[in-house]
PDB file of C-alpha atoms in Angstrom:
ATOM      1  CA  UNK A   1       1.299  19.215  19.811  1.00  0.00           C
ATOM      2  CA  UNK A   2       3.059  15.705  19.147  1.00  0.00           C
ATOM      3  CA  UNK A   3       2.703  13.163  16.679  1.00  0.00           C
ATOM      4  CA  UNK A   4       1.854  10.526  19.284  1.00  0.00           C
ATOM      5  CA  UNK A   5      -1.057  13.608  20.207  1.00  0.00           C
ATOM      6  CA  UNK A   6      -2.097  12.732  16.428  1.00  0.00           C
ATOM      7  CA  UNK A   7      -1.708   9.150  17.003  1.00  0.00           C
ATOM      8  CA  UNK A   8      -4.258   9.402  20.440  1.00  0.00           C
ATOM      9  CA  UNK A   9      -6.798  10.779  18.420  1.00  0.00           C
ATOM     10  CA  UNK A  10      -6.600   8.400  15.669  1.00  0.00           C
ATOM     11  CA  UNK A  11      -6.371   5.540  18.490  1.00  0.00           C
ATOM     12  CA  UNK A  12      -9.663   7.264  19.802  1.00  0.00           C
ATOM     13  CA  UNK A  13     -11.234   7.417  15.965  1.00  0.00           C
ATOM     14  CA  UNK A  14     -11.142  11.062  16.556  1.00  0.00           C
ATOM     15  CA  UNK A  15     -10.621  11.590  13.192  1.00  0.00           C
ATOM     16  CA  UNK A  16     -11.245  15.077  12.036  1.00  0.00           C
ATOM     17  CA  UNK A  17      -9.513  16.382  14.894  1.00  0.00           C
ATOM     18  CA  UNK A  18      -5.751  14.274  13.800  1.00  0.00           C
ATOM     19  CA  UNK A  19      -6.587  15.190  10.253  1.00  0.00           C
ATOM     20  CA  UNK A  20      -6.778  19.249  12.058  1.00  0.00           C
ATOM     21  CA  UNK A  21      -3.457  18.770  14.495  1.00  0.00           C
ATOM     22  CA  UNK A  22      -1.762  17.336  11.235  1.00  0.00           C
ATOM     23  CA  UNK A  23      -2.427  20.317   9.303  1.00  0.00           C
ATOM     24  CA  UNK A  24      -1.457  22.741  12.844  1.00  0.00           C
ATOM     25  CA  UNK A  25       1.788  20.486  12.696  1.00  0.00           C
ATOM     26  CA  UNK A  26       2.941  21.057   8.734  1.00  0.00           C
ATOM     27  CA  UNK A  27       2.566  24.921   9.402  1.00  0.00           C
ATOM     28  CA  UNK A  28       4.808  24.390  12.440  1.00  0.00           C
ATOM     29  CA  UNK A  29       7.345  22.106  11.991  1.00  0.00           C
ATOM     30  CA  UNK A  30       8.190  21.876   8.176  1.00  0.00           C
ATOM     31  CA  UNK A  31      11.186  19.801   8.732  1.00  0.00           C
ATOM     32  CA  UNK A  32       9.125  16.776   9.842  1.00  0.00           C
ATOM     33  CA  UNK A  33       7.046  17.524   7.245  1.00  0.00           C
ATOM     34  CA  UNK A  34       7.606  13.617   5.835  1.00  0.00           C
ATOM     35  CA  UNK A  35       6.198  12.229   9.619  1.00  0.00           C
ATOM     36  CA  UNK A  36       3.618  14.120   9.284  1.00  0.00           C
ATOM     37  CA  UNK A  37       2.033  13.067   5.652  1.00  0.00           C
ATOM     38  CA  UNK A  38       2.670   9.624   6.778  1.00  0.00           C
ATOM     39  CA  UNK A  39       0.124   9.995   9.838  1.00  0.00           C
ATOM     40  CA  UNK A  40      -2.103  12.195   7.448  1.00  0.00           C
ATOM     41  CA  UNK A  41      -1.716   9.273   4.853  1.00  0.00           C
ATOM     42  CA  UNK A  42      -2.603   6.488   7.810  1.00  0.00           C
ATOM     43  CA  UNK A  43      -5.901   8.971   8.821  1.00  0.00           C
ATOM     44  CA  UNK A  44      -6.704   9.286   5.275  1.00  0.00           C
ATOM     45  CA  UNK A  45      -6.936   5.944   4.466  1.00  0.00           C
ATOM     46  CA  UNK A  46      -8.536   4.635   7.835  1.00  0.00           C
ATOM     47  CA  UNK A  47     -11.677   7.109   6.536  1.00  0.00           C
ATOM     48  CA  UNK A  48     -11.748   5.813   3.009  1.00  0.00           C
ATOM     49  CA  UNK A  49     -10.010   8.156   1.187  1.00  0.00           C
ATOM     50  CA  UNK A  50      -7.045   6.786  -0.418  1.00  0.00           C
ATOM     51  CA  UNK A  51      -6.734   9.145  -3.416  1.00  0.00           C
ATOM     52  CA  UNK A  52      -5.241  11.673  -0.510  1.00  0.00           C
ATOM     53  CA  UNK A  53      -3.517   8.910   1.130  1.00  0.00           C
ATOM     54  CA  UNK A  54      -1.650   8.290  -1.876  1.00  0.00           C
ATOM     55  CA  UNK A  55      -1.041  11.871  -2.520  1.00  0.00           C
ATOM     56  CA  UNK A  56       0.249  12.101   0.929  1.00  0.00           C
ATOM     57  CA  UNK A  57       2.910   9.565  -0.172  1.00  0.00           C
ATOM     58  CA  UNK A  58       3.893  11.463  -3.578  1.00  0.00           C
ATOM     59  CA  UNK A  59       4.108  14.662  -1.451  1.00  0.00           C
ATOM     60  CA  UNK A  60       6.843  12.384   0.567  1.00  0.00           C
ATOM     61  CA  UNK A  61       8.570  10.363  -2.534  1.00  0.00           C
ATOM     62  CA  UNK A  62       8.793  14.339  -3.856  1.00  0.00           C
ATOM     63  CA  UNK A  63      11.444  14.400  -0.941  1.00  0.00           C
ATOM     64  CA  UNK A  64      13.242  11.631  -1.709  1.00  0.00           C
ATOM     65  CA  UNK A  65      12.328  10.453   1.885  1.00  0.00           C
ATOM     66  CA  UNK A  66      10.656   7.885   1.211  1.00  0.00           C
ATOM     67  CA  UNK A  67      10.836   4.586   2.702  1.00  0.00           C
ATOM     68  CA  UNK A  68      10.229   0.927   1.434  1.00  0.00           C
ATOM     69  CA  UNK A  69       7.423   1.025   3.917  1.00  0.00           C
ATOM     70  CA  UNK A  70       5.953   4.374   2.046  1.00  0.00           C
ATOM     71  CA  UNK A  71       5.994   2.599  -0.925  1.00  0.00           C
ATOM     72  CA  UNK A  72       4.589  -0.405  -0.008  1.00  0.00           C
ATOM     73  CA  UNK A  73       1.578   1.112   1.621  1.00  0.00           C
ATOM     74  CA  UNK A  74       0.898   3.937  -1.450  1.00  0.00           C
ATOM     75  CA  UNK A  75       1.267   0.858  -4.059  1.00  0.00           C
ATOM     76  CA  UNK A  76      -1.549  -0.801  -1.619  1.00  0.00           C
ATOM     77  CA  UNK A  77      -3.588   2.011  -1.064  1.00  0.00           C
ATOM     78  CA  UNK A  78      -3.653   2.247  -5.043  1.00  0.00           C
ATOM     79  CA  UNK A  79      -5.538  -1.426  -4.795  1.00  0.00           C
ATOM     80  CA  UNK A  80      -8.507   0.038  -2.967  1.00  0.00           C
ATOM     81  CA  UNK A  81      -9.058   2.967  -5.233  1.00  0.00           C
ATOM     82  CA  UNK A  82      -8.569   0.223  -8.387  1.00  0.00           C
ATOM     83  CA  UNK A  83      -5.575   2.130  -9.577  1.00  0.00           C
ATOM     84  CA  UNK A  84      -3.573  -0.514 -10.848  1.00  0.00           C
ATOM     85  CA  UNK A  85      -1.115   0.444 -12.892  1.00  0.00           C
ATOM     86  CA  UNK A  86      -0.014   3.401 -10.511  1.00  0.00           C
ATOM     87  CA  UNK A  87       0.089   0.119  -7.424  1.00  0.00           C
ATOM     88  CA  UNK A  88       1.887  -1.992 -10.261  1.00  0.00           C
ATOM     89  CA  UNK A  89       4.550   0.413 -10.330  1.00  0.00           C
ATOM     90  CA  UNK A  90       4.967   1.172  -6.485  1.00  0.00           C
ATOM     91  CA  UNK A  91       5.468  -2.440  -5.860  1.00  0.00           C
ATOM     92  CA  UNK A  92       7.835  -2.457  -8.081  1.00  0.00           C
ATOM     93  CA  UNK A  93      10.072   0.343  -6.666  1.00  0.00           C
ATOM     94  CA  UNK A  94       9.648  -1.970  -3.381  1.00  0.00           C
ATOM     95  CA  UNK A  95      10.821  -4.828  -4.783  1.00  0.00           C
ATOM     96  CA  UNK A  96      13.990  -2.864  -6.356  1.00  0.00           C
ATOM     97  CA  UNK A  97      14.300  -0.635  -3.039  1.00  0.00           C
ATOM     98  CA  UNK A  98      14.291  -3.975  -1.072  1.00  0.00           C
ATOM     99  CA  UNK A  99      16.661  -6.098  -3.628  1.00  0.00           C
ATOM    100  CA  UNK A 100      18.971  -2.493  -2.945  1.00  0.00           C
ATOM    101  CA  UNK A 101      18.801  -2.896   1.000  1.00  0.00           C
ATOM    102  CA  UNK A 102      18.474  -5.990   1.498  1.00  0.00           C
ATOM    103  CA  UNK A 103      15.322  -6.116   3.288  1.00  0.00           C
ATOM    104  CA  UNK A 104      13.137  -9.193   2.275  1.00  0.00           C
ATOM    105  CA  UNK A 105       9.900  -7.918   4.738  1.00  0.00           C
ATOM    106  CA  UNK A 106       7.769  -7.439   1.743  1.00  0.00           C
ATOM    107  CA  UNK A 107       8.342  -9.661  -0.865  1.00  0.00           C
ATOM    108  CA  UNK A 108       6.000 -12.593  -0.488  1.00  0.00           C
ATOM    109  CA  UNK A 109       2.943  -9.816  -0.389  1.00  0.00           C
ATOM    110  CA  UNK A 110       4.293  -7.049  -3.298  1.00  0.00           C
ATOM    111  CA  UNK A 111       4.519 -10.383  -5.702  1.00  0.00           C
ATOM    112  CA  UNK A 112       1.044 -11.690  -4.374  1.00  0.00           C
ATOM    113  CA  UNK A 113      -0.442  -7.981  -5.147  1.00  0.00           C
ATOM    114  CA  UNK A 114       1.460  -8.012  -8.320  1.00  0.00           C
ATOM    115  CA  UNK A 115      -0.405 -11.241  -9.491  1.00  0.00           C
ATOM    116  CA  UNK A 116      -3.019 -10.025  -8.167  1.00  0.00           C
ATOM    117  CA  UNK A 117      -3.197  -6.528 -10.146  1.00  0.00           C
ATOM    118  CA  UNK A 118      -1.853  -9.016 -13.832  1.00  0.00           C
ATOM    119  CA  UNK A 119      -4.608 -10.759 -13.241  1.00  0.00           C
ATOM    120  CA  UNK A 120      -6.797  -7.460 -13.079  1.00  0.00           C
ATOM    121  CA  UNK A 121      -4.861  -6.102 -16.323  1.00  0.00           C
ATOM    122  CA  UNK A 122      -5.844  -9.460 -17.874  1.00  0.00           C
ATOM    123  CA  UNK A 123      -2.107 -10.318 -18.240  1.00  0.00           C
ATOM    124  CA  UNK A 124      -2.633 -13.786 -16.921  1.00  0.00           C
ATOM    125  CA  UNK A 125       0.837 -15.316 -17.825  1.00  0.00           C
ATOM    126  CA  UNK A 126       2.360 -12.232 -15.742  1.00  0.00           C
ATOM    127  CA  UNK A 127      -0.264 -13.025 -13.345  1.00  0.00           C
ATOM    128  CA  UNK A 128       0.974 -16.780 -12.818  1.00  0.00           C
ATOM    129  CA  UNK A 129       4.832 -15.783 -12.666  1.00  0.00           C
ATOM    130  CA  UNK A 130       4.576 -12.969 -10.125  1.00  0.00           C
ATOM    131  CA  UNK A 131       2.550 -15.596  -8.260  1.00  0.00           C
ATOM    132  CA  UNK A 132       5.055 -18.519  -8.533  1.00  0.00           C
ATOM    133  CA  UNK A 133       7.502 -16.196  -6.979  1.00  0.00           C
ATOM    134  CA  UNK A 134       5.086 -15.587  -3.696  1.00  0.00           C
ATOM    135  CA  UNK A 135       4.322 -19.447  -3.697  1.00  0.00           C
ATOM    136  CA  UNK A 136       8.429 -19.413  -3.692  1.00  0.00           C
ATOM    137  CA  UNK A 137       9.180 -16.886  -0.766  1.00  0.00           C
ATOM    138  CA  UNK A 138       6.219 -18.237   1.446  1.00  0.00           C
ATOM    139  CA  UNK A 139       4.133 -21.720   0.291  1.00  0.00           C
ATOM    140  CA  UNK A 140       1.297 -20.308   2.366  1.00  0.00           C
ATOM    141  CA  UNK A 141       1.267 -16.709   1.458  1.00  0.00           C
ATOM    142  CA  UNK A 142      -2.275 -15.301   1.790  1.00  0.00           C
ATOM    143  CA  UNK A 143      -2.988 -11.625   1.804  1.00  0.00           C
ATOM    144  CA  UNK A 144      -6.117  -8.618   2.186  1.00  0.00           C
ATOM    145  CA  UNK A 145      -7.607  -8.247  -1.569  1.00  0.00           C
ATOM    146  CA  UNK A 146     -10.136  -4.935  -0.972  1.00  0.00           C
ATOM    147  CA  UNK A 147     -13.797  -6.157  -1.520  1.00  0.00           C
ATOM    148  CA  UNK A 148     -12.593  -9.685  -1.535  1.00  0.00           C
ATOM    149  CA  UNK A 149     -11.201 -10.905   1.888  1.00  0.00           C
ATOM    150  CA  UNK A 150      -8.642 -12.826   2.524  1.00  0.00           C
ATOM    151  CA  UNK A 151      -7.189 -14.905  -0.486  1.00  0.00           C
ATOM    152  CA  UNK A 152      -4.287 -17.862  -0.727  1.00  0.00           C
ATOM    153  CA  UNK A 153      -2.698 -18.690  -3.677  1.00  0.00           C
ATOM    154  CA  UNK A 154      -4.567 -21.072  -4.339  1.00  0.00           C
ATOM    155  CA  UNK A 155      -7.676 -19.185  -4.776  1.00  0.00           C
ATOM    156  CA  UNK A 156      -5.493 -16.678  -6.794  1.00  0.00           C
ATOM    157  CA  UNK A 157      -4.294 -19.390  -9.137  1.00  0.00           C
ATOM    158  CA  UNK A 158      -8.004 -20.674  -9.447  1.00  0.00           C
ATOM    159  CA  UNK A 159      -9.605 -16.853 -10.360  1.00  0.00           C
ATOM    160  CA  UNK A 160      -6.727 -16.269 -12.780  1.00  0.00           C
ATOM    161  CA  UNK A 161      -7.338 -19.488 -14.738  1.00  0.00           C
ATOM    162  CA  UNK A 162     -11.073 -18.864 -14.889  1.00  0.00           C
ATOM    163  CA  UNK A 163     -10.711 -15.608 -16.021  1.00  0.00           C
ATOM    164  CA  UNK A 164      -8.133 -16.953 -18.521  1.00  0.00           C
ATOM    165  CA  UNK A 165     -10.201 -19.216 -19.759  1.00  0.00           C
ATOM    166  CA  UNK A 166     -13.358 -17.007 -20.253  1.00  0.00           C
TER     167      UNK A 166
END
């Protein structure tokens, strides 16, 4: 049994079977635990169980095998479960790791999501600051917001101002 088999089950939307295969693999291939947990986290997210998806990433982080993409996805799934403080911490880790590893693929998205989180936490000045940072990296930045849909910088700025002036 390989991770490719699990990926095939995911593509076929056979999520219960894919989860069962992950459990089997975790028992017999302990040396590939992080890769298996990444797959299982993906399945949990696809079935809207973001809390379990995040727990799998936290397990990966505890092993020291967390990658930038892992922290990014865990922070993103935190948005879905409205775990804003934890999600904020995750995106800040992503930015720090990116600076250390000279990676930038996630930068505008992380700044954008931090702006959104700061708005949700009613830290409007910080939200403005991070939205400006996102726009400086990518002028036409737009990201999907859970339960909202696609949102661009101008729309988010308007929402920040609306909430700030309440």
